[in-house]
Coordinates of N, CA and C in Angstrom, one line a residue:
X1 N 20.5 -8.7 -14.9 CA 20.6 -10.1 -14.8 C 19.7 -10.6 -13.9
X2 N 19.0 -11.5 -13.9 CA 17.9 -12.1 -12.9 C 18.7 -13.0 -11.9
X3 N 18.5 -13.0 -10.8 CA 19.0 -13.8 -9.9 C 17.9 -14.4 -8.9
X4 N 18.3 -15.5 -8.3 CA 17.3 -16.2 -7.4 C 16.7 -15.2 -6.4
X5 N 15.8 -15.4 -6.1 CA 15.0 -14.3 -5.1 C 13.7 -13.8 -6.0
X6 N 15.4 -13.4 -6.3 CA 14.9 -13.0 -7.4 C 14.8 -14.3 -7.9
X7 N 0.4 -26.7 -23.2 CA -0.6 -27.6 -23.2 C -0.5 -28.7 -23.7
X8 N -9.0 -38.6 -30.2 CA -8.0 -39.0 -30.6 C -7.8 -40.5 -30.5
X9 N -8.9 -40.4 -30.5 CA -9.0 -41.9 -30.7 C -8.1 -42.4 -31.8
X10 N -8.0 -41.6 -33.0 CA -7.1 -42.2 -34.1 C -5.5 -42.2 -33.6
X11 N -5.3 -41.1 -32.9 CA -3.9 -41.0 -32.5 C -3.6 -42.2 -31.4
X12 N -4.5 -42.5 -30.5 CA -4.3 -43.6 -29.6 C -4.3 -45.0 -30.3
X13 N -4.9 -45.1 -31.4 CA -4.9 -46.3 -32.2 C -3.5 -46.5 -32.8
X14 N -3.2 -45.4 -33.4 CA -1.9 -45.4 -34.2 C -0.7 -45.6 -33.1
X15 N -0.8 -45.2 -32.0 CA 0.3 -45.4 -31.1 C 0.2 -46.4 -30.4
X16 N -0.9 -47.3 -30.4 CA -1.2 -48.5 -29.7 C -1.4 -48.2 -28.3
X17 N -1.9 -47.1 -28.1 CA -2.4 -46.6 -26.7 C -3.8 -47.0 -26.6
X18 N -4.3 -47.1 -25.2 CA -5.7 -47.3 -24.9 C -6.5 -46.2 -25.3
X19 N -7.7 -46.2 -25.8 CA -8.5 -45.0 -26.2 C -9.0 -44.3 -24.9
X20 N -9.3 -42.9 -25.1 CA -9.7 -42.2 -24.0 C -11.0 -42.8 -23.2
X21 N -10.9 -42.7 -22.0 CA -12.0 -43.1 -21.4 C -13.3 -42.1 -21.4
X22 N -14.5 -42.5 -21.4 CA -15.6 -41.7 -21.4 C -16.5 -41.7 -20.3
X23 N -17.3 -40.6 -20.0 CA -18.1 -40.6 -18.8 C -19.5 -41.2 -19.4
X24 N -20.4 -41.6 -18.4 CA -21.6 -42.2 -18.8 C -22.4 -41.8 -19.9
X25 N -22.2 -40.3 -20.0 CA -23.1 -39.5 -21.0 C -22.4 -39.6 -22.4
X26 N -21.3 -40.3 -22.5 CA -20.6 -40.3 -23.7 C -19.5 -39.3 -24.1
X27 N -19.3 -38.4 -23.0 CA -18.2 -37.4 -23.3 C -17.0 -37.7 -22.7
X28 N -15.9 -37.1 -23.2 CA -14.6 -37.5 -22.5 C -14.5 -36.9 -21.2
X29 N -13.8 -37.5 -20.3 CA -13.8 -36.8 -18.9 C -12.9 -35.5 -19.0
X30 N -13.1 -34.6 -18.2 CA -12.3 -33.3 -18.1 C -10.9 -33.6 -17.8
X31 N -10.0 -32.9 -18.3 CA -8.6 -33.1 -17.9 C -8.5 -32.2 -16.6
X32 N -7.4 -32.5 -16.0 CA -7.2 -31.8 -14.7 C -7.3 -30.2 -14.9
X33 N -6.6 -29.8 -16.0 CA -6.7 -28.3 -16.2 C -8.2 -27.8 -16.5
X34 N -8.9 -28.5 -17.3 CA -10.3 -28.2 -17.6 C -11.1 -28.2 -16.3
X35 N -10.8 -29.2 -15.4 CA -11.6 -29.2 -14.1 C -11.3 -28.1 -13.3
X36 N -10.0 -27.7 -13.3 CA -9.7 -26.6 -12.5 C -10.3 -25.2 -12.8
X37 N -10.7 -25.1 -14.2 CA -11.3 -23.9 -14.7 C -12.6 -23.7 -14.1
X38 N -13.4 -24.8 -13.8 CA -14.6 -24.6 -13.1 C -14.5 -23.9 -11.8
X39 N -13.4 -23.8 -11.2 CA -13.2 -23.4 -9.9 C -12.5 -22.1 -10.0
X40 N -12.4 -21.4 -11.0 CA -11.8 -20.0 -11.1 C -12.7 -19.1 -10.2
X41 N -12.1 -18.3 -9.4 CA -12.7 -17.2 -8.8 C -13.2 -16.1 -9.6
X42 N -14.5 -15.6 -9.4 CA -15.0 -14.6 -10.2 C -14.4 -13.3 -10.0
X43 N -13.8 -13.2 -8.8 CA -13.1 -11.8 -8.4 C -12.2 -12.1 -7.2
X44 N -11.1 -11.4 -7.3 CA -10.1 -11.5 -6.1 C -9.0 -10.3 -6.2
X45 N -8.8 -9.8 -5.2 CA -7.7 -8.7 -5.2 C -7.9 -7.6 -6.1
X46 N -9.2 -7.3 -6.2 CA -9.5 -6.2 -7.1 C -9.6 -6.6 -8.6
X47 N -9.4 -7.7 -9.0 CA -9.3 -8.2 -10.3 C -10.7 -9.1 -10.6
X48 N -11.2 -8.9 -11.8 CA -12.5 -9.7 -12.2 C -12.3 -10.6 -13.3
X49 N -12.8 -11.7 -13.3 CA -12.7 -12.7 -14.4 C -13.2 -12.0 -15.7
X50 N -12.5 -12.0 -16.7 CA -12.9 -11.1 -17.9 C -13.6 -12.1 -19.0
X51 N -13.8 -13.4 -18.7 CA -14.5 -14.1 -19.8 C -14.2 -15.5 -19.5
X52 N -14.8 -16.5 -20.3 CA -14.3 -17.9 -20.0 C -12.9 -18.3 -20.2
X53 N -12.4 -19.2 -19.6 CA -11.0 -19.7 -19.9 C -10.9 -20.4 -21.2
X54 N -9.8 -20.3 -21.8 CA -9.5 -20.9 -23.1 C -8.4 -22.0 -23.1
X55 N -8.3 -22.8 -23.9 CA -7.1 -23.9 -24.0 C -5.9 -23.0 -24.3
X56 N -4.9 -23.4 -23.8 CA -3.5 -22.8 -24.1 C -2.9 -23.7 -25.2
X57 N -2.9 -23.3 -26.4 CA -2.3 -23.9 -27.5 C -0.8 -23.6 -27.9
X58 N -0.1 -23.1 -26.9 CA 1.4 -22.8 -27.1 C 2.0 -24.2 -27.4
X59 N 2.9 -24.2 -28.3 CA 3.7 -25.3 -28.6 C 4.3 -25.7 -27.4
X60 N 4.4 -27.0 -27.1 CA 5.1 -27.6 -25.9 C 4.3 -27.6 -24.5
X61 N 3.0 -27.0 -24.6 CA 2.2 -27.0 -23.5 C 1.3 -28.2 -23.6
X62 N 1.1 -28.8 -22.4 CA 0.3 -30.0 -22.2 C -0.8 -29.5 -21.3
X63 N -2.1 -30.0 -21.7 CA -3.4 -29.6 -20.8 C -3.3 -28.2 -20.4
X64 N -3.0 -27.3 -21.3 CA -2.8 -25.9 -20.7 C -4.2 -25.1 -20.8
X65 N -4.6 -24.4 -19.9 CA -5.7 -23.5 -19.9 C -5.3 -22.1 -19.5
X66 N -5.9 -21.0 -20.0 CA -5.6 -19.6 -19.8 C -6.9 -19.0 -19.3
X67 N -6.8 -18.1 -18.4 CA -7.9 -17.2 -18.0 C -7.4 -15.8 -17.9
X68 N -8.2 -14.8 -18.1 CA -7.8 -13.5 -18.1 C -8.8 -12.6 -17.0
X69 N -8.0 -11.8 -16.3 CA -8.7 -10.8 -15.3 C -8.4 -9.4 -15.6
X70 N -9.3 -8.6 -15.1 CA -9.1 -7.2 -15.4 C -9.6 -6.4 -14.1
X71 N -9.3 -5.1 -13.8 CA -9.9 -4.5 -12.7 C -9.2 -3.2 -12.5
X72 N -9.2 -2.7 -11.3 CA -8.7 -1.3 -10.9 C -7.3 -1.2 -11.2
X73 N -6.5 -2.3 -11.0 CA -5.1 -2.2 -11.2 C -4.6 -2.3 -12.7
X74 N -5.4 -3.0 -13.5 CA -4.9 -3.4 -14.8 C -5.4 -4.7 -15.2
X75 N -4.6 -5.6 -15.8 CA -5.1 -7.0 -16.1 C -4.1 -7.9 -15.7
X76 N -4.6 -9.2 -15.6 CA -3.9 -10.4 -15.2 C -4.2 -11.5 -16.2
X77 N -3.3 -12.4 -16.4 CA -3.5 -13.6 -17.0 C -2.9 -14.7 -16.3
X78 N -3.8 -15.8 -16.0 CA -3.3 -17.0 -15.2 C -3.3 -18.1 -16.3
X79 N -2.2 -19.0 -16.0 CA -2.1 -20.2 -16.8 C -1.8 -21.4 -15.9
X80 N -2.4 -22.4 -16.3 CA -2.3 -23.8 -15.6 C -1.9 -24.9 -16.6
X81 N -0.8 -25.5 -16.4 CA -0.3 -26.4 -17.5 C 0.9 -27.3 -17.0
X82 N 1.3 -28.3 -18.0 CA 2.5 -28.9 -17.8 C 3.3 -28.9 -19.1
X83 N 4.5 -29.1 -19.1 CA 5.3 -29.3 -20.2 C 6.0 -30.6 -20.3
X84 N 5.9 -31.4 -19.3 CA 6.4 -32.7 -19.3 C 5.4 -33.9 -18.8
X85 N 5.6 -35.0 -19.2 CA 4.8 -36.0 -18.6 C 4.8 -36.2 -17.1
X86 N 6.0 -36.0 -16.6 CA 6.0 -36.0 -15.1 C 5.4 -35.0 -14.4
X87 N 4.9 -35.4 -13.2 CA 4.0 -34.3 -12.4 C 5.1 -33.2 -11.9
X88 N 4.7 -32.0 -11.8 CA 5.6 -31.0 -11.2 C 5.6 -31.0 -9.7
X89 N 6.7 -30.9 -9.2 CA 6.7 -30.9 -7.7 C 6.0 -29.6 -7.1
X90 N 5.4 -29.9 -5.9 CA 4.7 -28.7 -5.2 C 5.7 -27.6 -4.9
X91 N 5.2 -26.3 -5.0 CA 6.0 -25.2 -4.7 C 6.8 -24.6 -5.7
X92 N 7.5 -23.5 -5.5 CA 8.3 -22.7 -6.5 C 9.6 -23.1 -6.8
X93 N 10.1 -24.2 -6.0 CA 11.5 -24.3 -6.2 C 12.0 -25.6 -6.9
X94 N 11.1 -26.2 -7.8 CA 11.4 -27.4 -8.4 C 12.2 -26.9 -9.7
X95 N 12.9 -27.7 -10.4 CA 13.6 -27.3 -11.6 C 12.6 -26.7 -12.6
X96 N 11.4 -27.3 -12.7 CA 10.4 -26.8 -13.7 C 9.9 -25.5 -13.5
X97 N 9.7 -25.2 -12.1 CA 9.3 -23.9 -11.7 C 10.1 -22.9 -11.8
X98 N 11.5 -23.0 -11.5 CA 12.5 -22.2 -11.5 C 12.8 -21.7 -13.1
X99 N 12.7 -22.7 -13.8 CA 13.1 -22.5 -15.3 C 12.0 -21.8 -15.9
X100 N 10.7 -22.0 -15.6 CA 9.5 -21.3 -16.2 C 9.6 -19.9 -15.7
X101 N 10.0 -19.5 -14.4 CA 9.9 -18.2 -14.0 C 11.0 -17.4 -14.7
X102 N 12.2 -17.9 -14.9 CA 13.3 -17.2 -15.5 C 12.8 -17.0 -17.0
X103 N 12.4 -18.1 -17.7 CA 12.0 -17.9 -19.0 C 10.8 -17.0 -19.3
X104 N 10.0 -16.9 -18.5 CA 8.8 -16.1 -18.7 C 9.1 -14.8 -18.3
X105 N 10.0 -14.4 -17.4 CA 10.3 -13.1 -17.1 C 11.2 -12.4 -18.2
X106 N 12.0 -13.3 -18.8 CA 12.8 -12.8 -20.0 C 11.8 -12.4 -21.0
X107 N 10.8 -13.3 -21.4 CA 9.9 -13.1 -22.4 C 9.2 -11.9 -22.3
X108 N 8.8 -11.6 -21.0 CA 8.1 -10.5 -20.7 C 8.9 -9.2 -20.9
X109 N 10.1 -9.1 -20.5 CA 11.0 -8.0 -20.8 C 11.1 -7.8 -22.3
X110 N 11.3 -8.8 -23.0 CA 11.5 -8.8 -24.5 C 10.4 -8.2 -25.2
X111 N 9.1 -8.6 -24.8 CA 7.8 -8.3 -25.3 C 7.6 -6.7 -25.0
X112 N 7.9 -6.4 -23.7 CA 7.7 -4.9 -23.4 C 8.6 -4.0 -24.2
X113 N 9.8 -4.5 -24.3 CA 10.8 -3.6 -25.2 C 10.3 -3.4 -26.5
X114 N 9.9 -4.5 -27.1 CA 9.5 -4.3 -28.5 C 8.2 -3.6 -28.7
X115 N 7.4 -3.5 -27.6 CA 6.2 -2.6 -27.8 C 6.4 -1.2 -27.3
X116 N 7.8 -0.9 -27.1 CA 8.0 0.5 -26.8 C 8.2 0.9 -25.5
X117 N 8.1 0.0 -24.5 CA 7.9 0.4 -23.1 C 9.3 0.8 -22.5
X118 N 9.3 1.8 -21.7 CA 10.7 2.3 -21.2 C 11.3 1.2 -20.3
X119 N 12.6 1.1 -20.3 CA 13.4 0.2 -19.5 C 12.9 0.3 -18.0
X120 N 12.9 -1.0 -17.4 CA 12.6 -0.8 -16.0 C 13.4 0.0 -15.2
X121 N 12.8 0.9 -14.3 CA 13.6 1.5 -13.4 C 13.9 0.8 -12.2
X122 N 13.3 -0.4 -11.8 CA 13.3 -1.0 -10.7 C 13.0 -2.5 -10.9
X123 N 13.7 -3.4 -10.5 CA 13.5 -4.8 -10.5 C 13.5 -5.4 -9.3
X124 N 12.7 -6.3 -8.8 CA 12.6 -6.9 -7.6 C 12.0 -8.3 -7.6
X125 N 12.2 -8.9 -6.5 CA 11.6 -10.3 -6.3 C 10.8 -10.3 -5.1
X126 N 9.7 -11.0 -5.2 CA 8.7 -11.2 -4.0 C 8.5 -12.7 -3.8
X127 N 8.5 -13.2 -2.6 CA 8.2 -14.4 -2.3 C 7.1 -14.5 -1.4
X128 N 5.8 -15.2 -1.9 CA 4.8 -15.4 -0.9 C 5.0 -16.6 -0.2
X129 N 4.8 -16.6 1.2 CA 5.0 -17.7 2.0 C 3.7 -18.3 2.6
X130 N 3.9 -19.7 2.8 CA 3.0 -20.4 3.7 C 3.6 -20.8 5.0
X131 N 3.5 -20.2 6.0 CA 4.3 -20.4 7.1 C 5.7 -19.9 7.0
X132 N 6.6 -20.8 7.0 CA 8.0 -20.4 6.7 C 8.5 -20.9 5.5
X133 N 7.7 -21.6 4.6 CA 8.1 -22.3 3.3 C 7.5 -21.3 2.2
X134 N 8.4 -21.1 1.2 CA 8.0 -20.5 0.0 C 6.8 -21.2 -0.6
X135 N 5.8 -20.4 -1.1 CA 4.7 -21.0 -1.9 C 4.6 -20.4 -3.3
X136 N 5.1 -19.2 -3.6 CA 5.1 -18.6 -4.9 C 6.1 -17.6 -4.9
X137 N 6.8 -17.7 -6.0 CA 7.8 -16.7 -6.3 C 7.5 -15.7 -7.5
X138 N 7.7 -14.5 -7.4 CA 7.5 -13.5 -8.5 C 8.7 -12.7 -8.8
X139 N 8.9 -12.3 -10.0 CA 9.8 -11.3 -10.4 C 9.0 -10.2 -11.0
X140 N 9.4 -8.9 -10.6 CA 8.6 -7.8 -11.0 C 9.6 -6.8 -11.7
X141 N 9.0 -5.9 -12.5 CA 9.7 -4.9 -13.3 C 9.0 -3.7 -13.4
X142 N 9.4 -2.6 -12.7 CA 8.7 -1.3 -12.5 C 9.2 -0.3 -13.4
X143 N 8.3 0.4 -14.1 CA 8.7 1.4 -15.1 C 8.1 2.8 -14.7
X144 N 8.8 3.8 -14.9 CA 8.4 5.1 -14.6 C 7.5 5.8 -15.9
X145 N 6.4 6.2 -15.5 CA 5.5 6.8 -16.7 C 5.2 8.1 -16.2
X146 N 4.8 9.1 -17.2 CA 4.4 10.4 -16.8 C 3.2 10.5 -15.9
X147 N 2.3 9.5 -16.0 CA 1.3 9.5 -15.1 C 1.4 8.6 -13.8
X148 N 2.6 8.0 -13.6 CA 2.7 7.2 -12.4 C 3.8 6.1 -12.7
X149 N 3.4 5.0 -12.2 CA 4.2 3.7 -12.4 C 3.4 2.6 -13.0
X150 N 4.1 1.8 -13.7 CA 3.6 0.6 -14.3 C 4.4 -0.6 -13.9
X151 N 4.0 -1.6 -13.5 CA 4.7 -2.9 -13.1 C 4.2 -4.1 -13.7
X152 N 5.1 -4.9 -14.2 CA 4.7 -6.2 -14.8 C 5.2 -7.3 -13.7
X153 N 4.3 -8.1 -13.3 CA 4.7 -9.3 -12.5 C 4.7 -10.5 -13.2
X154 N 5.6 -11.4 -12.9 CA 5.6 -12.9 -13.5 C 5.9 -13.7 -12.2
X155 N 4.9 -14.5 -11.9 CA 4.9 -15.5 -10.8 C 4.6 -16.9 -11.1
X156 N 5.3 -17.8 -10.5 CA 5.3 -19.2 -10.8 C 5.4 -20.1 -9.6
X157 N 4.8 -21.2 -9.7 CA 4.9 -22.2 -8.6 C 4.4 -23.5 -9.3
X158 N 4.5 -24.6 -8.4 CA 3.8 -25.8 -8.8 C 2.8 -26.2 -7.9
X159 N 1.7 -26.6 -8.4 CA 0.4 -26.8 -7.8 C -0.3 -28.0 -8.3
X160 N -0.7 -28.9 -7.5 CA -1.6 -30.0 -8.2 C -0.8 -30.9 -9.3
X161 N 0.5 -30.8 -9.3 CA 1.3 -31.6 -10.3 C 1.4 -30.9 -11.6
X162 N 1.0 -29.5 -11.6 CA 1.2 -28.8 -12.9 C 1.8 -27.4 -12.5
X163 N 2.1 -26.7 -13.5 CA 2.7 -25.4 -13.3 C 1.6 -24.3 -13.2
X164 N 1.8 -23.5 -12.2 CA 0.7 -22.3 -12.2 C 1.7 -21.0 -12.5
X165 N 1.2 -20.3 -13.5 CA 1.8 -19.0 -13.7 C 0.9 -17.8 -13.8
X166 N 1.2 -16.8 -13.2 CA 0.5 -15.5 -13.2 C 1.2 -14.3 -13.7
X167 N 0.6 -13.7 -14.8 CA 1.2 -12.5 -15.3 C 0.4 -11.3 -15.0
X168 N 0.9 -10.2 -14.4 CA 0.1 -9.1 -14.0 C 0.7 -7.8 -14.7
X169 N -0.1 -6.9 -15.2 CA 0.4 -5.5 -15.7 C -0.4 -4.6 -15.0
X170 N 0.2 -3.8 -14.2 CA -0.6 -2.9 -13.2 C -0.1 -1.5 -13.4
X171 N -1.0 -0.5 -13.2 CA -0.6 0.9 -13.0 C -0.8 1.3 -11.6
X172 N 0.2 2.1 -10.9 CA 0.0 2.4 -9.5 C 0.8 3.5 -9.3
X173 N 1.0 4.0 -8.0 CA 1.8 5.1 -7.6 C 2.9 4.4 -6.5
X174 N 3.9 5.2 -6.2 CA 4.9 4.7 -5.3 C 4.2 4.6 -3.9
X175 N 3.1 5.2 -3.6 CA 2.4 5.2 -2.3 C 1.7 3.9 -2.3
X176 N 1.0 3.4 -3.2 CA 0.2 2.1 -3.2 C 1.0 0.9 -3.7
X177 N 2.4 1.0 -3.8 CA 3.1 -0.1 -4.3 C 2.8 -1.4 -3.4
X178 N 2.9 -1.3 -2.2 CA 2.7 -2.5 -1.4 C 1.3 -3.0 -1.3
X179 N 0.3 -2.1 -1.4 CA -1.1 -2.4 -1.7 C -1.3 -3.3 -2.9
X180 N -0.6 -2.9 -4.0 CA -0.6 -3.8 -5.2 C -0.1 -5.1 -5.0
X181 N 1.1 -5.3 -4.3 CA 1.6 -6.5 -4.0 C 0.7 -7.5 -3.3
X182 N 0.0 -7.0 -2.2 CA -1.0 -7.6 -1.4 C -2.1 -8.1 -2.4
X183 N -2.6 -7.2 -3.3 CA -3.7 -7.5 -4.3 C -3.2 -8.7 -5.0
X184 N -2.0 -8.6 -5.6 CA -1.6 -9.8 -6.3 C -1.3 -11.1 -5.4
X185 N -1.2 -11.0 -4.3 CA -1.1 -12.1 -3.4 C -2.5 -12.7 -3.2
X186 N -3.6 -12.0 -3.0 CA -4.9 -12.2 -2.9 C -5.4 -12.9 -4.1
X187 N -5.1 -12.5 -5.3 CA -5.5 -13.0 -6.6 C -4.9 -14.4 -6.7
X188 N -3.4 -14.4 -6.4 CA -2.8 -15.8 -6.4 C -3.4 -16.7 -5.5
X189 N -3.6 -16.3 -4.2 CA -4.3 -17.1 -3.3 C -5.6 -17.8 -3.7
X190 N -6.5 -17.0 -4.3 CA -7.7 -17.4 -4.8 C -7.7 -18.3 -6.0
X191 N -6.7 -18.1 -6.9 CA -6.4 -18.9 -8.0 C -5.9 -20.3 -7.6
X192 N -4.8 -20.2 -6.8 CA -4.2 -21.5 -6.4 C -5.2 -22.4 -5.6
X193 N -6.1 -21.9 -4.9 CA -7.0 -22.5 -4.1 C -8.0 -23.2 -5.0
X194 N -8.3 -22.7 -6.2 CA -9.2 -23.4 -7.2 C -8.4 -24.2 -8.2
X195 N -7.1 -24.5 -8.0 CA -6.4 -25.1 -9.0 C -6.4 -26.8 -9.0
X196 N -7.3 -27.1 -7.9 CA -7.5 -28.6 -7.8 C -6.6 -29.2 -6.7
X197 N -6.6 -30.5 -6.6 CA -5.9 -31.3 -5.6 C -4.5 -31.8 -6.2
X198 N -3.6 -32.0 -5.3 CA -2.3 -32.6 -5.7 C -2.6 -34.0 -6.4
X199 N -1.6 -34.7 -6.8 CA -1.6 -36.0 -7.5 C -2.1 -37.0 -6.3
X200 N -1.7 -36.7 -5.0 CA -2.3 -37.7 -4.0 C -3.7 -37.5 -3.5
X201 N -4.2 -36.4 -4.1 CA -5.6 -36.0 -3.7 C -5.7 -35.1 -2.7
X202 N -4.6 -34.5 -1.9 CA -4.7 -33.7 -1.0 C -4.9 -32.3 -1.5
X203 N -5.4 -31.3 -0.7 CA -5.6 -30.0 -1.2 C -4.3 -29.2 -1.7
X204 N -4.2 -28.3 -2.5 CA -3.0 -27.7 -2.9 C -2.5 -26.7 -1.7
X205 N -1.3 -26.4 -1.7 CA -0.8 -25.5 -0.7 C -1.1 -24.1 -1.1
X206 N -1.8 -23.3 -0.4 CA -2.2 -21.9 -0.7 C -1.4 -21.0 0.1
X207 N -0.8 -20.0 -0.7 CA 0.2 -18.9 -0.1 C -0.7 -18.1 0.8
X208 N 0.0 -17.7 1.9 CA -0.7 -16.7 2.7 C -0.2 -15.3 2.2
X209 N -0.6 -14.3 2.9 CA -0.2 -12.9 2.5 C 1.1 -12.5 3.0
X210 N 1.8 -13.4 3.6 CA 3.0 -12.8 4.2 C 4.1 -12.9 3.0
X211 N 4.8 -12.0 2.8 CA 5.8 -11.9 1.8 C 7.1 -11.5 2.1
X212 N 8.3 -11.6 1.5 CA 9.5 -11.1 1.8 C 9.5 -9.7 1.5
X213 N 10.4 -9.0 1.9 CA 10.7 -7.6 1.6 C 11.0 -7.6 0.0
X214 N 10.9 -6.4 -0.6 CA 11.2 -6.4 -2.1 C 12.6 -6.2 -2.2
X215 N 13.1 -7.3 -2.7 CA 14.7 -7.4 -2.8 C 15.0 -6.8 -4.1
X216 N 15.9 -5.7 -4.2 CA 16.1 -5.1 -5.4 C 17.1 -5.8 -6.2
X217 N 16.8 -6.1 -7.4 CA 17.8 -6.9 -8.3 C 18.7 -5.9 -8.9
X218 N 20.0 -6.0 -8.7 CA 20.8 -5.1 -9.4 C 20.7 -5.0 -10.9
X219 N 21.0 -3.9 -11.5 CA 20.9 -3.6 -12.9 C 22.2 -4.2 -13.5
X220 N 22.1 -5.0 -14.4 CA 23.3 -5.6 -15.0 C 23.8 -4.8 -16.2
X221 N 23.0 -3.9 -16.8 CA 23.4 -3.2 -17.8 C 23.9 -1.8 -17.6

């Protein structure tokens, strides 16, 4: 059991809405998600951008964008999106962020099981902080392999009025477990810094590299 701590003019016309505004060169202005894509870091925490970002066409996602990273640890996928018309509150403790974290973590576990991955031997929660305030919450699932360990991270927070989600699958050893957590923090910091401004125009809160201890989540099964 998981516990706390643990993405038309015709359409506009049909709906009686105002048509999309256009820039002087005749193109539609970039959405907030598209604008943030231009600020993606090329490399952070040992992960390198693996190609251009793509629109997230998942049902229920609004203005969603996806970017993929790879590197010494494994691979990571970052998502920036909304599911509702209302702006997402800043930080990881809003209703939207909490719900997304639990839903995404459950989906990650189901997908791994269906792909034949062994059951997690260790489940934990990590909170990256800015000062004394939580800035990003992650759930992680560590599996034992013959060649070492493999950990799946699922991290969520609210930034710039949207949901920021990061999924990481990494191979490592018990000795460099904390080094991996720091690397995920470095990647998250760089990604959130490029995610754009808040609705009021101020910069997003960027998590520092301080994090809570790895709180073990008891196995419910």
